[in-house]
Short mmCIF file of C-alpha atoms in Angstrom, two decimals:
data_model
loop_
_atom_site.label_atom_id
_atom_site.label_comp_id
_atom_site.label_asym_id
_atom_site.label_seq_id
_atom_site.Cartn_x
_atom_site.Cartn_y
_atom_site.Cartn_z
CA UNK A 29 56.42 123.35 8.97
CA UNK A 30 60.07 122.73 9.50
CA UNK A 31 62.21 120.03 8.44
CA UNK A 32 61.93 118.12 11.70
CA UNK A 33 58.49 118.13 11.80
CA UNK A 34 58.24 117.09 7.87
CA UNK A 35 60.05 113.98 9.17
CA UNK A 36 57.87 113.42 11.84
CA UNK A 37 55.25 113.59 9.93
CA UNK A 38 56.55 111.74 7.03
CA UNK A 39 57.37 108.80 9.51
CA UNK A 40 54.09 108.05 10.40
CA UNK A 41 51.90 108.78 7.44
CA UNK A 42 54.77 105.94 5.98
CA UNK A 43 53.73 103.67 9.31
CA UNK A 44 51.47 101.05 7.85
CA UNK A 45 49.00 103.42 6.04
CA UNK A 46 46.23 100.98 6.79
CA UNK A 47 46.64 101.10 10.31
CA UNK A 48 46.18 102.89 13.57
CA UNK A 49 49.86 104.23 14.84
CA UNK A 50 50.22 105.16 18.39
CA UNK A 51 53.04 107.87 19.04
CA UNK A 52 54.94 108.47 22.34
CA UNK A 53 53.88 112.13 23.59
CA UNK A 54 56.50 114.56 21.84
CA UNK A 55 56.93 118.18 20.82
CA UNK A 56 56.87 117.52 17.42
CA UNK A 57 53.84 115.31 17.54
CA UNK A 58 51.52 117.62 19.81
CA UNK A 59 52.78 120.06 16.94
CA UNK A 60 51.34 117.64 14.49
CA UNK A 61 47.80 117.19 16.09
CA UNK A 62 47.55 120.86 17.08
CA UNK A 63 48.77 122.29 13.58
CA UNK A 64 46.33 119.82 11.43
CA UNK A 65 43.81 118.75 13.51
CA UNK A 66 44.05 114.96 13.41
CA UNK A 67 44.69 112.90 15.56
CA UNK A 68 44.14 112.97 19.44
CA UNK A 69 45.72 112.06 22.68
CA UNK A 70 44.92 109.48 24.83
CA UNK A 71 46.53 108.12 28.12
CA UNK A 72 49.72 110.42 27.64
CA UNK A 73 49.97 108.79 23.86
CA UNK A 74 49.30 110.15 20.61
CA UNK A 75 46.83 108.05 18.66
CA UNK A 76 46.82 108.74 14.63
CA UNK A 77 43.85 106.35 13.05
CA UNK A 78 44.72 105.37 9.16
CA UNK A 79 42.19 107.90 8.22
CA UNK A 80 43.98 110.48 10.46
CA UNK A 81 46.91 109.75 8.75
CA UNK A 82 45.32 110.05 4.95
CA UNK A 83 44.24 113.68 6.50
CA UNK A 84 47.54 114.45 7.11
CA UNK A 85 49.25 113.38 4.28
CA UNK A 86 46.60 115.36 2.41
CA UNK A 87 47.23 118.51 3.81
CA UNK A 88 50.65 118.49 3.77
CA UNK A 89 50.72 118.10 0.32
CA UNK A 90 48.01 120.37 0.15
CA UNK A 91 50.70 122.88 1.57
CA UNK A 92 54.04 122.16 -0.28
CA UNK A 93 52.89 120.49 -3.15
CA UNK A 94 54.72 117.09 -1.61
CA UNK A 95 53.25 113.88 -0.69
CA UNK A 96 55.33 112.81 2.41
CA UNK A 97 54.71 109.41 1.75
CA UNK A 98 56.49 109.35 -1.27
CA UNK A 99 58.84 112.26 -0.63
CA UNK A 100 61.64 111.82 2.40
CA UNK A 101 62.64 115.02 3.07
CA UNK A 102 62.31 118.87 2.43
CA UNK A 103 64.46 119.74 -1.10
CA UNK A 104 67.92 120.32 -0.93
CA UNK A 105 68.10 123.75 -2.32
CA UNK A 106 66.65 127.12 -1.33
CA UNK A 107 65.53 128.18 -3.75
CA UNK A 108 63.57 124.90 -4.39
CA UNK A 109 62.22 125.33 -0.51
CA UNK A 110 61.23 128.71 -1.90
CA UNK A 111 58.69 127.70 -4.34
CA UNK A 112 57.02 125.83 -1.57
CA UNK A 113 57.13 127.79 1.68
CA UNK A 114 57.92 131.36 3.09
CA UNK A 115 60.75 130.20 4.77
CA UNK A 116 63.44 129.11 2.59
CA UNK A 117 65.76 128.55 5.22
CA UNK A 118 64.20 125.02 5.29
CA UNK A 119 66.09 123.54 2.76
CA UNK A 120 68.08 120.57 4.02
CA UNK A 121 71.44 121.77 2.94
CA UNK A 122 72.98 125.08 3.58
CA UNK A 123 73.35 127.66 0.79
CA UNK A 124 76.68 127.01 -0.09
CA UNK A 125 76.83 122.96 -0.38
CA UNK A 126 77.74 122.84 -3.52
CA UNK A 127 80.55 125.31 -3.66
CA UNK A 128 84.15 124.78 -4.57
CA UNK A 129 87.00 127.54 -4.29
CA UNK A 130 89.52 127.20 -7.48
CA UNK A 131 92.45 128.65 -8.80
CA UNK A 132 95.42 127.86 -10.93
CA UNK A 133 98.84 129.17 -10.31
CA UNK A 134 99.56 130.33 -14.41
CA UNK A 135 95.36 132.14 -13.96
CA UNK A 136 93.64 129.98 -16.20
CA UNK A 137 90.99 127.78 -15.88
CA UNK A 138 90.06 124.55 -18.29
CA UNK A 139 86.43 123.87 -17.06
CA UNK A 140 83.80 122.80 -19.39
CA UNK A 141 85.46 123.15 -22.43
CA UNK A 142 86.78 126.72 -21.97
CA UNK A 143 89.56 128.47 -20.43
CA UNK A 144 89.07 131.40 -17.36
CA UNK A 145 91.35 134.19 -17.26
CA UNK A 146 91.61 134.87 -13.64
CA UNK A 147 92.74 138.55 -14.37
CA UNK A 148 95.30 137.25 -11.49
CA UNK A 149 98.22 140.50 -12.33
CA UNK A 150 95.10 142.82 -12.18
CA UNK A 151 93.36 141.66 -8.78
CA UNK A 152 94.67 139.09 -5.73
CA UNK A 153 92.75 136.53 -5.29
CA UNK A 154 92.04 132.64 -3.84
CA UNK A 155 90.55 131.86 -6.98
CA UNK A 156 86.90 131.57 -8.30
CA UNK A 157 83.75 130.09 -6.43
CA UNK A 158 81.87 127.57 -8.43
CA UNK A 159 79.00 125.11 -8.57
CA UNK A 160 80.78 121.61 -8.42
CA UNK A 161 77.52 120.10 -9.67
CA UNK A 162 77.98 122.95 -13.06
CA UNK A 163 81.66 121.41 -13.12
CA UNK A 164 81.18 118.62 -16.17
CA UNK A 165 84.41 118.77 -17.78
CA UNK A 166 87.92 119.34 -16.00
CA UNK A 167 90.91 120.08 -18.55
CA UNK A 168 93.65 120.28 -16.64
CA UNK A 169 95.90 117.10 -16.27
CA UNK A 170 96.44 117.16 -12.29
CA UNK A 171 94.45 118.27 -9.92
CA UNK A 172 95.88 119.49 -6.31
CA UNK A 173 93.38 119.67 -3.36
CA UNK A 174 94.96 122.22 -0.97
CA UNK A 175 94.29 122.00 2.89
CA UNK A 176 94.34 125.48 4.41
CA UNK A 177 92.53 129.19 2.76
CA UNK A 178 95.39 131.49 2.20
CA UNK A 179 97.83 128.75 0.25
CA UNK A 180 95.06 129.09 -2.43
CA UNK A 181 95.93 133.19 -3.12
CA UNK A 182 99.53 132.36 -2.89
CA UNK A 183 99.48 129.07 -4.99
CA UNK A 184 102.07 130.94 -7.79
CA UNK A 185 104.04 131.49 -5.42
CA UNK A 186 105.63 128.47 -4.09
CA UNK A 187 108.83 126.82 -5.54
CA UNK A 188 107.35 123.15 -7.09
CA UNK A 189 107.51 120.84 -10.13
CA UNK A 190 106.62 122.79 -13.39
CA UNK A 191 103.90 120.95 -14.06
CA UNK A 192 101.64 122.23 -11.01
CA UNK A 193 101.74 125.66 -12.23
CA UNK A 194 99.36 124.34 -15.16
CA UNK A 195 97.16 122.04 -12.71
CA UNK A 196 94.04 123.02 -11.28
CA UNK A 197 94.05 123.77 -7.16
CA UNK A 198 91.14 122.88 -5.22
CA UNK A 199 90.63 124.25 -1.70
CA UNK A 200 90.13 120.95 0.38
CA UNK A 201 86.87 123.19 2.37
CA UNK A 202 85.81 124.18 5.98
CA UNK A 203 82.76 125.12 7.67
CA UNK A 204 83.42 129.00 7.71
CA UNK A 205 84.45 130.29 3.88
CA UNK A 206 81.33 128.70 1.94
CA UNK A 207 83.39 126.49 0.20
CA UNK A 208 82.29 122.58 1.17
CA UNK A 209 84.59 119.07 1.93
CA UNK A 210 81.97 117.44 0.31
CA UNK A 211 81.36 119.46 -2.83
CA UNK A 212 85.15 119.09 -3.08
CA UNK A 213 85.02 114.85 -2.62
CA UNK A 214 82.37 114.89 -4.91
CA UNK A 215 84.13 116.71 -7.72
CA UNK A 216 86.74 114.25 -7.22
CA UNK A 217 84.57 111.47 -7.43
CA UNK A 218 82.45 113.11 -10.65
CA UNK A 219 85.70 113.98 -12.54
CA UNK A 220 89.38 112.75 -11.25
CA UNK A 221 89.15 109.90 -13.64
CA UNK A 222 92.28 110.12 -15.99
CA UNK A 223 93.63 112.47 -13.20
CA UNK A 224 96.71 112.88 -11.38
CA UNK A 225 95.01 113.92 -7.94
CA UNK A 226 97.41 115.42 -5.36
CA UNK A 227 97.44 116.34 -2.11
CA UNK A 228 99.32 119.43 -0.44
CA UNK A 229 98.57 119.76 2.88
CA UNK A 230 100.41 120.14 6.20
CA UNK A 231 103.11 118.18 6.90
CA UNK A 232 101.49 116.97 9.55
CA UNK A 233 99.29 113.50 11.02
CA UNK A 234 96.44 115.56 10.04
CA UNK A 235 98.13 116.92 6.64
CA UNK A 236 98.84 112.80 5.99
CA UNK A 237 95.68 111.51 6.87
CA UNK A 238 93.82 113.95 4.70
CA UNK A 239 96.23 112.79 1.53
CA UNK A 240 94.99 109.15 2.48
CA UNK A 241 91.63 109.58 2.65
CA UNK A 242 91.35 111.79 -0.29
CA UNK A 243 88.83 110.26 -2.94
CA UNK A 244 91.25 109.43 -5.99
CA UNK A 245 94.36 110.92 -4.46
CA UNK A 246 97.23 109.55 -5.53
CA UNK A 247 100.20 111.94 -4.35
CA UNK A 248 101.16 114.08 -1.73
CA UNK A 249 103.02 117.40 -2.03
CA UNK A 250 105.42 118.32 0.36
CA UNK A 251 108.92 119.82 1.13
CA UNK A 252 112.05 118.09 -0.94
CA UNK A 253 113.05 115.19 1.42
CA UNK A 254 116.50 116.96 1.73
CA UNK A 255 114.56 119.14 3.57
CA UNK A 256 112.66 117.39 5.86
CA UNK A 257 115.20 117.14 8.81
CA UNK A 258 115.62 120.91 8.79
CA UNK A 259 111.66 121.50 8.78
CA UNK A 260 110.92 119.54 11.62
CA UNK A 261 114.55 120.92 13.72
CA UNK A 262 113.27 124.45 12.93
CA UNK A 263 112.13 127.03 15.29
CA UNK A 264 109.25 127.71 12.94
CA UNK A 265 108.21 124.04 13.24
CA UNK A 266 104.80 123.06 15.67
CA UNK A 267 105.26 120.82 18.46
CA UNK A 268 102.24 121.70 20.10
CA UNK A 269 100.26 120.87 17.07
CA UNK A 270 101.76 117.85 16.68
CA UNK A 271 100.85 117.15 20.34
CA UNK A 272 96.89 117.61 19.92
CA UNK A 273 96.84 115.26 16.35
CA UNK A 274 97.15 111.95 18.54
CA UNK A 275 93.83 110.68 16.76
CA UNK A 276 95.66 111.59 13.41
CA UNK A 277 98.65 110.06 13.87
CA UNK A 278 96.86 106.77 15.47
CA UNK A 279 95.09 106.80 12.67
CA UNK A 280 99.09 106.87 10.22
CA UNK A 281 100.26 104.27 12.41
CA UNK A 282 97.32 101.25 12.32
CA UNK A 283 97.80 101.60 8.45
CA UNK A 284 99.49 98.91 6.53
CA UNK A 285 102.42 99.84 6.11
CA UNK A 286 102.79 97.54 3.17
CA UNK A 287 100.21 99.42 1.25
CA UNK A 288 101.85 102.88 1.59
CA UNK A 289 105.05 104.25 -0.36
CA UNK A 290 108.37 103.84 1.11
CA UNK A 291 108.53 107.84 0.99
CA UNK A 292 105.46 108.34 2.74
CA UNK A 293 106.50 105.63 5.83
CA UNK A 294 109.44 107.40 5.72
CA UNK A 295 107.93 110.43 6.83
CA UNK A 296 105.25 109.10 9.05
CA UNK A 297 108.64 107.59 10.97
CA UNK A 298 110.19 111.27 10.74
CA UNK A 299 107.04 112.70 12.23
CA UNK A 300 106.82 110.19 14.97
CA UNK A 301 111.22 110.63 15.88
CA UNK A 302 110.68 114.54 15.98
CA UNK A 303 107.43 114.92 17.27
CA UNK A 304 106.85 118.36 15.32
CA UNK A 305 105.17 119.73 12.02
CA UNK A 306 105.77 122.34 9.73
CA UNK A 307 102.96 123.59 8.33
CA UNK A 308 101.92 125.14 4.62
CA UNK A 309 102.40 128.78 5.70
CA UNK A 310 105.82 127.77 6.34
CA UNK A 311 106.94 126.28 3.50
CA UNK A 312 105.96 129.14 1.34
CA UNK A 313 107.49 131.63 3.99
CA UNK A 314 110.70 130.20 3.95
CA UNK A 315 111.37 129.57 0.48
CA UNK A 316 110.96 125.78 0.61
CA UNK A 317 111.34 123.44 -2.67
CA UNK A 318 108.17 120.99 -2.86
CA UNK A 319 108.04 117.51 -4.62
CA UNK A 320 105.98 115.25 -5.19
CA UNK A 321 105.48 111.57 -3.69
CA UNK A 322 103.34 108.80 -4.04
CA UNK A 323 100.75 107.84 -1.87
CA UNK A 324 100.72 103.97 -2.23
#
């Protein structure tokens, strides 16, 4: 059994119970007949009779302890695959979709009602790895969702309003580290309420959209807008990035305008006259003051 075929399967034992189903011919149903013995072929089609189907449901639950009919899809965990088959690689989402990566630039953590010492002077580190489902209290007043890895083991360092050194910094997520977009959106979701949720990505059409579409977001952190000109001059500033984020910056430019700050059009206007980026590595390389501006 694997999760495609528990579909499968589940699909037609949900087919009008009562009835005979006919199935186009299909690896997944010739694995069906052959694996449980019911059904049969006939003229290139699979035929499954209602009592064929009862079979099947039976045994299947017979060997996971689910009824397909009632039951869509393999669990989500594991370890919950685990107490049901050998193969616990079967569980519909991958080990780490629940993780989150979090740190705090003064090393302490307000989670749940107590506060994590993240022994930061003792060891480097991006932070701790959590459960964002464990997460059911956040005590921190902001919240700053960080786009790219390293920025999370250097969060102290960057120059920024006081304030951020207390919040807690969530890393945004990828598809290599463990740590998931989703579990991040749905912490958000779960717990920004009463929030100040920022946003410090690239400043970038990618950076931007990210800030946008952030659940709850309601800032972006970025260089001082003194700065801005001398970023996007710079020698250390991306052109070629900027050059491959067409989708992003389509993306900036069909929203209303109306409904975004005056700092952030401002911005989207600077990208689109300079046709460069300068990116997070960069700002904390070269010493550069951050602020805060509003979204919307």
């Amino acid at each position: 059994m694997n999760r495609s075929l528990y579909r499968w399967i589940r699909d037609l034992v949900y087919d009008n119970p009562a009835e005979t189903t006919i199935r186009s011919d299909s690896i997944l149903g010739r694995k069906a007949l052959e694996k449980y013995r019911c059904g049969h072929s006939r003229n290139g089609k699979l035929v499954f009779t209602a009592q064929d189907k009862a079979a099947l449901r039976s045994l299947v639950k017979a060997e996971l302890g689910i009824d397909p009919f009632y039951v869509n899809d393999l669990p989500d965990r594991r370890t919950d695959t685990a107490r049901l088959h050998p193969n616990e690689k079967l569980a519909r989402k991958p080990a780490s979709h629940d993780h989150v990566l979090l740190n705090c630039p003064a090393g302490k953590l307000q989670l749940n009602g107590r506060h994590f010492d993240l022994q930061a002077p003792f060891i480097a580190s991006a932070g701790l790895t959590a459960l964002a489902s464990g997460i059911t209290e956040i005590g921190h007043a902001s919240l700053v969702v960080v786009e790219n890895l390293e920025i999370m083991s250097r969060c102290a360092e960057f120059i920024m309003p006081a304030p951020l050194h207390e919040a807690l910094w969530i890393y945004r997520g990828d598809s290599v580290t463990g740590a998931r977009v989703d579990a991040c959106h749905d912490l958000l979701r779960r717990r920004a309420a009463g929030k100040t949720v920022i946003v410090f990505s690239d400043m970038d059409p990618k950076g931007l959209e990210i800030a946008l579409t952030m659940p709850a977001a309601s800032h972006w952190l970025g260089p001082d807008r003194t700065m801005w000109t001398s970023c996007l001059k710079s020698k250390y500033a991306s052109r070629n990035g900027f050059d491959v984020q067409g989708e992003a910056m389509a993306y900036l430019l069909s929203t209303d305008k109306t409904g975004l700050s005056a700092e952030l059009a401002a911005l989207i206007a600077a990208l689109c006259d300079e046709r460069s980026s300068f990116r997070q590595e960069h700002m904390l390389a070269h010493n550069i003051p951050l602020e805060l501006y509003p979204l919307r």
